[in-house]
Tab-separated table of C-alpha atoms in Angstrom:
chain	number	residue	atom	x	y	z
A	1	MET	CA	25.891	73.027	-76.854
A	2	LYS	CA	23.518	74.526	-79.588
A	3	ARG	CA	24.738	76.985	-81.689
A	4	VAL	CA	24.602	80.844	-80.845
A	5	GLY	CA	25.628	83.356	-83.243
A	6	ILE	CA	26.529	86.983	-83.208
A	7	ILE	CA	24.209	88.879	-85.420
A	8	GLY	CA	24.901	92.480	-85.070
A	9	VAL	CA	27.863	94.643	-84.292
A	10	GLY	CA	28.337	98.397	-83.209
A	11	GLN	CA	31.221	100.572	-82.343
A	12	THR	CA	31.753	104.478	-81.455
A	13	ARG	CA	34.644	105.925	-83.075
A	14	TYR	CA	37.236	105.515	-80.207
A	15	GLU	CA	39.056	109.063	-79.240
A	16	ARG	CA	41.079	110.330	-76.519
A	17	MET	CA	38.516	112.752	-75.212
A	18	LYS	CA	34.663	112.481	-76.227
A	19	THR	CA	33.954	115.819	-74.729
A	20	GLU	CA	30.483	116.254	-76.376
A	21	ASP	CA	28.937	112.461	-75.272
A	22	THR	CA	27.992	111.178	-72.327
A	23	TYR	CA	27.997	107.989	-70.999
A	24	ALA	CA	24.565	107.346	-72.602
A	25	ASP	CA	25.136	108.879	-75.508
A	26	LEU	CA	28.206	106.336	-76.207
A	27	VAL	CA	25.973	103.579	-75.455
A	28	PHE	CA	22.905	104.585	-77.299
A	29	GLU	CA	25.211	105.016	-80.192
A	30	ALA	CA	26.825	101.482	-80.297
A	31	THR	CA	23.201	99.963	-79.058
A	32	VAL	CA	21.399	101.605	-82.513
A	33	LYS	CA	24.253	100.471	-84.626
A	34	ALA	CA	24.327	96.962	-83.360
A	35	LEU	CA	20.530	96.748	-83.676
A	36	ASP	CA	20.317	98.217	-87.472
A	37	ASP	CA	23.350	95.700	-88.185
A	38	ALA	CA	21.261	92.776	-87.000
A	39	GLY	CA	17.950	93.990	-88.599
A	40	LEU	CA	16.400	94.097	-85.367
A	41	GLY	CA	14.405	96.511	-82.843
A	42	ILE	CA	14.982	97.124	-79.334
A	43	ASP	CA	11.661	95.177	-78.819
A	44	ASP	CA	13.315	92.094	-80.545
A	45	ILE	CA	15.604	92.157	-77.550
A	46	ASP	CA	14.837	90.041	-74.388
A	47	ASN	CA	17.972	90.135	-72.727
A	48	VAL	CA	20.468	93.102	-71.863
A	49	ILE	CA	24.026	93.077	-70.102
A	50	THR	CA	25.611	95.990	-69.686
A	51	ILE	CA	29.548	96.399	-69.028
A	52	SER	CA	30.679	99.256	-66.594
A	53	ASN	CA	32.630	100.226	-63.748
A	54	ASP	CA	32.181	102.289	-60.783
A	55	PHE	CA	35.703	103.571	-60.590
A	56	TRP	CA	35.984	104.836	-64.167
A	57	ASP	CA	32.484	106.194	-64.171
A	58	GLY	CA	32.964	108.088	-61.033
A	59	ARG	CA	29.441	106.697	-59.330
A	60	THR	CA	28.128	104.145	-57.667
A	61	ILE	CA	25.699	101.658	-59.847
A	62	SER	CA	27.399	103.036	-62.981
A	63	SER	CA	25.122	100.967	-64.845
A	64	MET	CA	22.017	102.833	-64.003
A	65	ALA	CA	23.132	105.853	-66.121
A	66	ILE	CA	22.969	103.651	-69.302
A	67	THR	CA	20.136	101.294	-68.960
A	68	ASP	CA	17.546	103.711	-70.828
A	69	ALA	CA	20.179	104.400	-73.568
A	70	CYS	CA	20.523	100.566	-74.362
A	71	GLY	CA	16.682	99.983	-74.232
A	72	SER	CA	16.528	97.888	-71.493
A	73	TYR	CA	13.571	99.470	-69.695
A	74	GLY	CA	11.134	96.101	-68.975
A	75	LYS	CA	13.597	93.365	-70.051
A	76	ASN	CA	15.917	91.156	-67.798
A	77	VAL	CA	19.467	93.052	-67.473
A	78	SER	CA	22.357	92.144	-65.811
A	79	THR	CA	25.691	93.942	-65.374
A	80	VAL	CA	29.381	92.783	-65.365
A	81	GLU	CA	32.024	94.773	-64.169
A	82	GLY	CA	35.088	93.528	-65.903
A	83	ASP	CA	36.317	93.355	-69.806
A	84	GLY	CA	33.734	93.063	-72.379
A	85	THR	CA	34.517	89.520	-73.645
A	86	PHE	CA	33.470	88.446	-69.690
A	87	GLY	CA	30.309	90.429	-70.310
A	88	ALA	CA	29.593	88.520	-73.564
A	89	LEU	CA	30.212	85.223	-72.022
A	90	TYR	CA	28.050	86.038	-69.249
A	91	GLY	CA	25.406	86.970	-72.439
A	92	LEU	CA	26.129	83.465	-74.130
A	93	MET	CA	25.386	81.580	-70.941
A	94	ARG	CA	22.350	83.375	-70.464
A	95	ILE	CA	21.108	82.013	-74.020
A	96	LEU	CA	22.573	78.456	-73.452
A	97	SER	CA	20.513	78.508	-70.355
A	98	GLY	CA	17.313	78.244	-72.441
A	99	ALA	CA	15.693	81.297	-70.802
A	100	PHE	CA	16.239	83.741	-73.544
A	101	ARG	CA	16.842	83.767	-77.156
A	102	THR	CA	18.696	87.223	-77.842
A	103	THR	CA	20.957	89.354	-75.807
A	104	LEU	CA	22.214	92.551	-76.409
A	105	VAL	CA	25.855	93.031	-75.062
A	106	VAL	CA	27.147	96.710	-74.657
A	107	ALA	CA	30.124	98.246	-72.875
A	108	HIS	CA	31.270	101.830	-72.369
A	109	CYS	CA	34.005	103.758	-71.077
A	110	LYS	CA	35.432	107.291	-70.646
A	111	GLY	CA	39.068	106.855	-70.036
A	112	SER	CA	39.669	110.892	-70.073
A	113	GLU	CA	37.415	111.418	-67.134
A	114	GLY	CA	39.228	109.225	-64.336
A	115	SER	CA	42.587	108.848	-63.119
A	116	ASN	CA	44.303	105.611	-64.346
A	117	HIS	CA	46.940	105.506	-61.795
A	118	PHE	CA	44.340	106.393	-58.849
A	119	ILE	CA	41.856	103.791	-60.470
A	120	THR	CA	44.218	101.104	-61.119
A	121	ASN	CA	46.314	101.481	-58.323
A	122	ALA	CA	43.216	100.070	-56.036
A	123	MET	CA	43.145	96.762	-58.008
A	124	PHE	CA	45.936	95.747	-55.545
A	125	ASN	CA	45.896	94.067	-52.441
A	126	PRO	CA	45.450	97.200	-49.728
A	127	ILE	CA	47.892	95.978	-47.289
A	128	TYR	CA	51.017	94.911	-49.084
A	129	GLU	CA	50.784	96.349	-53.136
A	130	ARG	CA	48.533	99.399	-53.026
A	131	MET	CA	50.537	101.581	-50.252
A	132	ILE	CA	53.697	101.402	-52.621
A	133	GLY	CA	51.938	102.975	-55.841
A	134	LEU	CA	51.522	99.886	-58.291
A	135	ASP	CA	49.385	100.776	-61.049
A	136	SER	CA	48.460	99.144	-64.342
A	137	ILE	CA	51.738	100.695	-66.225
A	138	SER	CA	54.441	100.018	-62.921
A	139	SER	CA	52.947	96.378	-62.416
A	140	SER	CA	53.016	95.511	-66.397
A	141	ALA	CA	56.611	96.894	-66.337
A	142	LEU	CA	57.324	94.193	-63.649
A	143	GLN	CA	56.035	91.647	-66.062
A	144	ALA	CA	57.475	93.064	-69.142
A	145	ARG	CA	60.819	92.960	-67.725
A	146	ARG	CA	60.318	89.322	-65.839
A	147	TYR	CA	59.412	87.988	-69.116
A	148	MET	CA	62.284	89.575	-71.282
A	149	GLU	CA	64.963	88.419	-68.728
A	150	LYS	CA	63.491	84.800	-68.661
A	151	TYR	CA	63.354	84.792	-72.359
A	152	ASN	CA	65.665	87.233	-73.930
A	153	ILE	CA	62.959	89.111	-75.429
A	154	THR	CA	64.629	92.440	-76.573
A	155	GLU	CA	63.037	95.870	-76.546
A	156	GLU	CA	63.687	95.948	-80.100
A	157	GLN	CA	60.920	92.821	-80.555
A	158	CYS	CA	58.273	94.641	-78.345
A	159	ALA	CA	58.615	97.861	-80.333
A	160	MET	CA	58.155	95.728	-83.655
A	161	VAL	CA	54.576	95.337	-82.128
A	162	SER	CA	53.828	98.758	-81.695
A	163	VAL	CA	55.145	99.480	-85.028
A	164	LYS	CA	52.787	96.941	-86.634
A	165	ASN	CA	49.697	97.998	-84.727
A	166	HIS	CA	50.047	101.682	-84.893
A	167	LYS	CA	50.148	101.112	-88.819
A	168	ASN	CA	47.404	98.645	-89.406
A	169	ALA	CA	45.557	101.416	-87.538
A	170	PHE	CA	45.275	103.221	-90.805
A	171	ASN	CA	42.924	101.010	-91.987
A	172	ASN	CA	40.726	100.954	-89.093
A	173	PRO	CA	37.893	104.027	-89.030
A	174	PHE	CA	37.100	103.038	-85.415
A	175	ALA	CA	41.126	103.424	-84.466
A	176	GLN	CA	42.272	106.132	-82.302
A	177	LEU	CA	45.936	106.242	-82.803
A	178	ALA	CA	47.450	105.421	-86.202
A	179	MET	CA	51.045	106.117	-86.935
A	180	ASN	CA	53.873	105.835	-89.088
A	181	ILE	CA	56.483	105.018	-86.859
A	182	THR	CA	59.796	102.864	-86.871
A	183	VAL	CA	61.186	100.599	-84.044
A	184	GLU	CA	63.724	103.720	-83.264
A	185	ASP	CA	60.910	106.029	-82.425
A	186	VAL	CA	59.648	103.879	-79.926
A	187	LEU	CA	62.784	103.168	-78.345
A	188	LYS	CA	63.441	106.846	-78.298
A	189	SER	CA	59.717	107.633	-76.599
A	190	LYS	CA	59.458	108.715	-72.748
A	191	MET	CA	60.070	106.147	-70.601
A	192	LEU	CA	57.036	105.607	-68.272
A	193	SER	CA	58.249	102.521	-66.426
A	194	ASP	CA	61.149	100.664	-67.414
A	195	PRO	CA	60.813	98.961	-69.885
A	196	ILE	CA	57.805	100.354	-70.945
A	197	LYS	CA	57.860	103.463	-72.924
A	198	LEU	CA	54.990	105.895	-74.190
A	199	LEU	CA	54.886	103.996	-77.806
A	200	ASP	CA	54.873	100.791	-75.868
A	201	ALA	CA	51.678	101.594	-73.976
A	202	SER	CA	48.123	101.976	-74.829
A	203	PRO	CA	46.658	105.239	-74.968
A	204	ILE	CA	43.906	106.941	-72.717
A	205	SER	CA	40.362	106.174	-74.817
A	206	ASP	CA	36.852	107.199	-74.605
A	207	GLY	CA	34.257	105.034	-76.480
A	208	ALA	CA	31.645	102.053	-76.620
A	209	CYS	CA	30.680	98.789	-78.309
A	210	ALA	CA	27.895	96.425	-78.494
A	211	ILE	CA	27.388	92.973	-80.133
A	212	ILE	CA	24.199	91.133	-79.927
A	213	LEU	CA	23.931	87.428	-79.898
A	214	ALA	CA	21.256	85.226	-80.818
A	215	GLU	CA	20.039	81.350	-80.852
A	216	GLU	CA	20.489	79.416	-84.128
A	217	GLU	CA	16.801	79.671	-85.356
A	218	ILE	CA	16.995	83.635	-84.982
A	219	ALA	CA	20.182	84.013	-86.182
A	220	LYS	CA	19.987	82.374	-89.492
A	221	LYS	CA	16.651	84.875	-90.182
A	222	GLY	CA	18.916	87.982	-90.075
A	223	PRO	CA	19.808	90.037	-92.879
A	224	LYS	CA	23.711	88.937	-92.621
A	225	ARG	CA	25.710	85.766	-92.498
A	226	PRO	CA	25.924	84.829	-88.590
A	227	VAL	CA	29.205	84.429	-86.969
A	228	TRP	CA	28.917	81.334	-84.928
A	229	ILE	CA	30.668	80.952	-81.498
A	230	ARG	CA	32.732	77.788	-81.457
A	231	GLY	CA	34.497	77.547	-78.288
A	232	VAL	CA	35.087	79.772	-75.380
A	233	GLY	CA	37.426	79.469	-72.354
A	234	HIS	CA	38.216	81.592	-69.362
A	235	CYS	CA	40.293	81.141	-66.043
A	236	ALA	CA	41.748	83.236	-63.317
A	237	GLU	CA	44.789	82.800	-61.328
A	238	ALA	CA	46.702	84.012	-58.208
A	239	TYR	CA	45.659	87.583	-57.368
A	240	ASN	CA	48.874	88.786	-55.558
A	241	LEU	CA	51.712	89.338	-58.087
A	242	GLY	CA	54.057	87.516	-55.945
A	243	ASP	CA	52.236	84.164	-56.085
A	244	ARG	CA	52.510	83.758	-59.748
A	245	ASP	CA	55.678	83.719	-61.870
A	246	LEU	CA	54.404	86.805	-64.095
A	247	ALA	CA	56.278	85.306	-67.398
A	248	GLU	CA	54.078	82.160	-67.526
A	249	PRO	CA	50.527	83.073	-68.273
A	250	LEU	CA	48.833	80.032	-66.718
A	251	SER	CA	44.994	81.163	-66.891
A	252	LEU	CA	45.961	81.858	-70.669
A	253	ILE	CA	46.890	78.858	-71.437
A	254	ARG	CA	43.990	77.188	-69.624
A	255	ALA	CA	41.370	79.266	-70.629
A	256	ALA	CA	42.808	79.004	-74.500
A	257	LYS	CA	42.841	74.596	-73.942
A	258	LYS	CA	39.062	75.147	-73.002
A	259	ALA	CA	38.330	76.914	-75.639
A	260	TYR	CA	40.503	74.924	-78.307
A	261	THR	CA	38.809	71.488	-77.175
A	262	MET	CA	35.496	73.034	-77.552
A	263	ALA	CA	36.121	74.029	-80.818
A	264	GLY	CA	38.041	70.996	-81.890
A	265	ILE	CA	41.059	73.194	-82.629
A	266	THR	CA	44.701	71.208	-82.016
A	267	GLU	CA	46.642	73.465	-84.170
A	268	PRO	CA	45.720	76.983	-83.105
A	269	PHE	CA	48.733	78.524	-85.296
A	270	LYS	CA	47.562	76.729	-88.420
A	271	GLU	CA	43.921	76.539	-87.627
A	272	ILE	CA	43.122	80.035	-86.657
A	273	ASP	CA	43.030	83.033	-89.552
A	274	VAL	CA	42.955	85.913	-87.705
A	275	ALA	CA	43.319	87.030	-84.345
A	276	GLU	CA	42.296	89.906	-82.167
A	277	ILE	CA	44.638	90.233	-78.677
A	278	TYR	CA	44.211	92.477	-75.980
A	279	ASP	CA	47.682	94.277	-76.366
A	280	ALA	CA	47.617	97.057	-73.668
A	281	PHE	CA	51.613	97.018	-73.913
A	282	SER	CA	53.689	95.824	-76.752
A	283	TYR	CA	55.133	93.031	-74.825
A	284	GLN	CA	51.724	91.927	-74.234
A	285	GLU	CA	50.965	90.424	-77.849
A	286	LEU	CA	54.091	88.655	-77.535
A	287	LEU	CA	53.512	86.779	-74.302
A	288	TRP	CA	49.827	86.009	-75.047
A	289	SER	CA	50.509	84.869	-78.382
A	290	GLU	CA	52.910	82.361	-76.246
A	291	GLY	CA	49.981	81.501	-74.386
A	292	LEU	CA	47.582	81.264	-76.712
A	293	GLY	CA	49.821	78.415	-78.640
A	294	PHE	CA	50.920	80.359	-81.650
A	295	CYS	CA	54.682	79.487	-80.460
A	296	GLU	CA	56.628	77.965	-78.344
A	297	LYS	CA	57.460	79.672	-74.758
A	298	GLY	CA	59.910	82.556	-75.351
A	299	GLY	CA	59.063	82.267	-79.253
A	300	GLY	CA	56.981	85.462	-79.211
A	301	GLY	CA	59.803	87.759	-79.988
A	302	ARG	CA	60.981	85.090	-83.100
A	303	LEU	CA	57.194	85.109	-84.078
A	304	ILE	CA	56.766	88.850	-84.654
A	305	GLU	CA	60.266	89.062	-86.479
A	306	SER	CA	59.257	86.317	-88.751
A	307	GLY	CA	56.346	88.608	-90.302
A	308	ALA	CA	53.838	85.796	-89.471
A	309	THR	CA	51.507	88.046	-87.602
A	310	GLU	CA	51.567	91.022	-90.314
A	311	MET	CA	48.811	91.746	-92.334
A	312	ASP	CA	49.704	89.346	-95.066
A	313	GLY	CA	51.311	86.620	-92.854
A	314	GLU	CA	50.396	83.400	-92.098
A	315	LEU	CA	48.359	84.310	-88.650
A	316	PRO	CA	47.581	88.029	-89.079
A	317	ILE	CA	47.415	89.608	-85.240
A	318	ASN	CA	45.425	92.569	-84.398
A	319	PRO	CA	44.957	93.893	-88.164
A	320	SER	CA	42.417	96.506	-86.446
A	321	GLY	CA	45.727	98.063	-84.520
A	322	GLY	CA	44.704	96.329	-81.393
A	323	VAL	CA	44.350	98.059	-77.940
A	324	LEU	CA	47.777	99.957	-78.606
A	325	SER	CA	45.764	101.825	-80.891
A	326	ALA	CA	42.589	102.531	-78.768
A	327	HIS	CA	41.937	101.747	-75.117
A	328	PRO	CA	38.753	101.922	-73.576
A	329	VAL	CA	38.575	99.845	-70.558
A	330	LEU	CA	36.211	97.327	-70.302
A	331	VAL	CA	35.514	97.924	-73.894
A	332	ALA	CA	38.661	96.918	-75.317
A	333	GLY	CA	37.613	93.131	-75.020
A	334	LEU	CA	34.353	93.467	-76.500
A	335	ALA	CA	35.630	95.222	-79.589
A	336	ARG	CA	37.834	92.630	-80.141
A	337	ILE	CA	34.872	90.183	-80.791
A	338	ALA	CA	33.263	92.699	-82.773
A	339	GLU	CA	36.334	92.766	-84.923
A	340	ILE	CA	36.960	89.349	-85.567
A	341	THR	CA	32.904	89.290	-86.425
A	342	ILE	CA	33.581	91.823	-89.286
A	343	GLN	CA	36.481	89.771	-90.451
A	344	LEU	CA	34.409	86.828	-90.398
A	345	ARG	CA	31.608	88.269	-92.478
A	346	GLY	CA	34.084	89.895	-94.788
A	347	GLU	CA	33.232	93.188	-94.245
A	348	ALA	CA	36.479	94.798	-93.007
A	349	GLY	CA	37.395	96.742	-95.701
A	350	GLU	CA	41.161	97.880	-96.182
A	351	ARG	CA	41.903	95.747	-93.043
A	352	GLN	CA	40.070	92.635	-94.283
A	353	VAL	CA	42.501	89.514	-94.083
A	354	HIS	CA	41.524	87.750	-97.173
A	355	GLY	CA	39.911	84.015	-96.717
A	356	ALA	CA	39.448	84.664	-92.811
A	357	ARG	CA	37.228	81.879	-91.366
A	358	VAL	CA	38.154	80.906	-88.195
A	359	GLY	CA	38.941	83.927	-85.922
A	360	LEU	CA	40.025	84.190	-82.139
A	361	ALA	CA	39.231	87.214	-79.353
A	362	HIS	CA	40.734	87.745	-76.366
A	363	GLY	CA	40.279	89.943	-73.450
A	364	ILE	CA	41.846	89.968	-69.867
A	365	ASN	CA	40.851	90.941	-66.488
A	366	GLY	CA	43.022	91.767	-63.535
A	367	ALA	CA	46.609	93.086	-63.154
A	368	CYS	CA	49.372	91.483	-65.406
A	369	GLY	CA	46.506	89.380	-66.999
A	370	GLN	CA	45.234	87.642	-63.896
A	371	ALA	CA	42.162	86.537	-65.813
A	372	HIS	CA	41.425	85.762	-69.671
A	373	CYS	CA	38.999	85.025	-71.412
A	374	VAL	CA	39.631	83.407	-74.935
A	375	TRP	CA	36.919	83.100	-77.813
A	376	ILE	CA	36.880	81.345	-80.972
A	377	LEU	CA	34.286	82.106	-83.636
A	378	GLU	CA	33.658	80.929	-87.391
A	379	GLY	CA	32.244	82.680	-90.328
A	380	GLU	CA	29.808	80.906	-92.498
């Protein structure tokens, strides 16, 4: 595989309600930041991938609302209706095809203008599951309970993830929820769907993110050191919740294996310096850590207790504050790639993991992590 690098990133600040900004405003801001970061003009981009969702945008063909804002006029443009990591994968494949040399990938979402319950209920089987009212929170509660009971994971261990990530968010200027909270605060917060409590869950968020990919020749000419894509893996498993064991993230295990094989990684906990994981709920950081091979099955709770995932630990996870601290749906996975890119450049400021050279970014699609996409990135 020829080398492809990430040469530019741009993010808006993630907020509960960006009343003053339209979708186009958010996309324009992120796009301009990414172009400035890469030292390019829009004429230097020959391929655009936009990431949006008709349900969240409240209109059909939602990508049409932002095509001008991302400068795609007169260019080859494709749209992805899923997490940003999958959109970035599509952009990568287009460069690897040899048809394009540069790709702008941009995602946007305004969760404040939709109903999470109504929208996420629609992702379930219309005959057997949708009618009972399942949504992203209640379905994740089923997964959390299955995982906790199968492997003796405690609510306190899950709460430790929330404490860590909200504390990390203080160092991230883009984060929405930075809080000094305790395990007790999490345990006493409002119950949403047992065992998930308010402080176990990610917030409603508005925002946008953009990255620019380029083939090696162009990437090396940029004003900043490129971050190279060493490996990517993705996998999806059964759609119906009852057709899979929710405590076993098989699609993540397979996606990670593909990415690690491509990148030549055999011991992920030792070889990866920093990770950004899609933690829409606190238990997910523990479960996904297991699926990524950072610890053994059922070892996620012991991993967080060991301090290994703290900022000064052996493998810091979510130094940005993660999705628990800002969750613009569709954008969150692309933001994980942007955050790892910043880390590997050494430009993360107070959230910088010192000496970070190899990083992992992760995104999900579907209920309870039905599909996963894993990226292994390396700095120069």
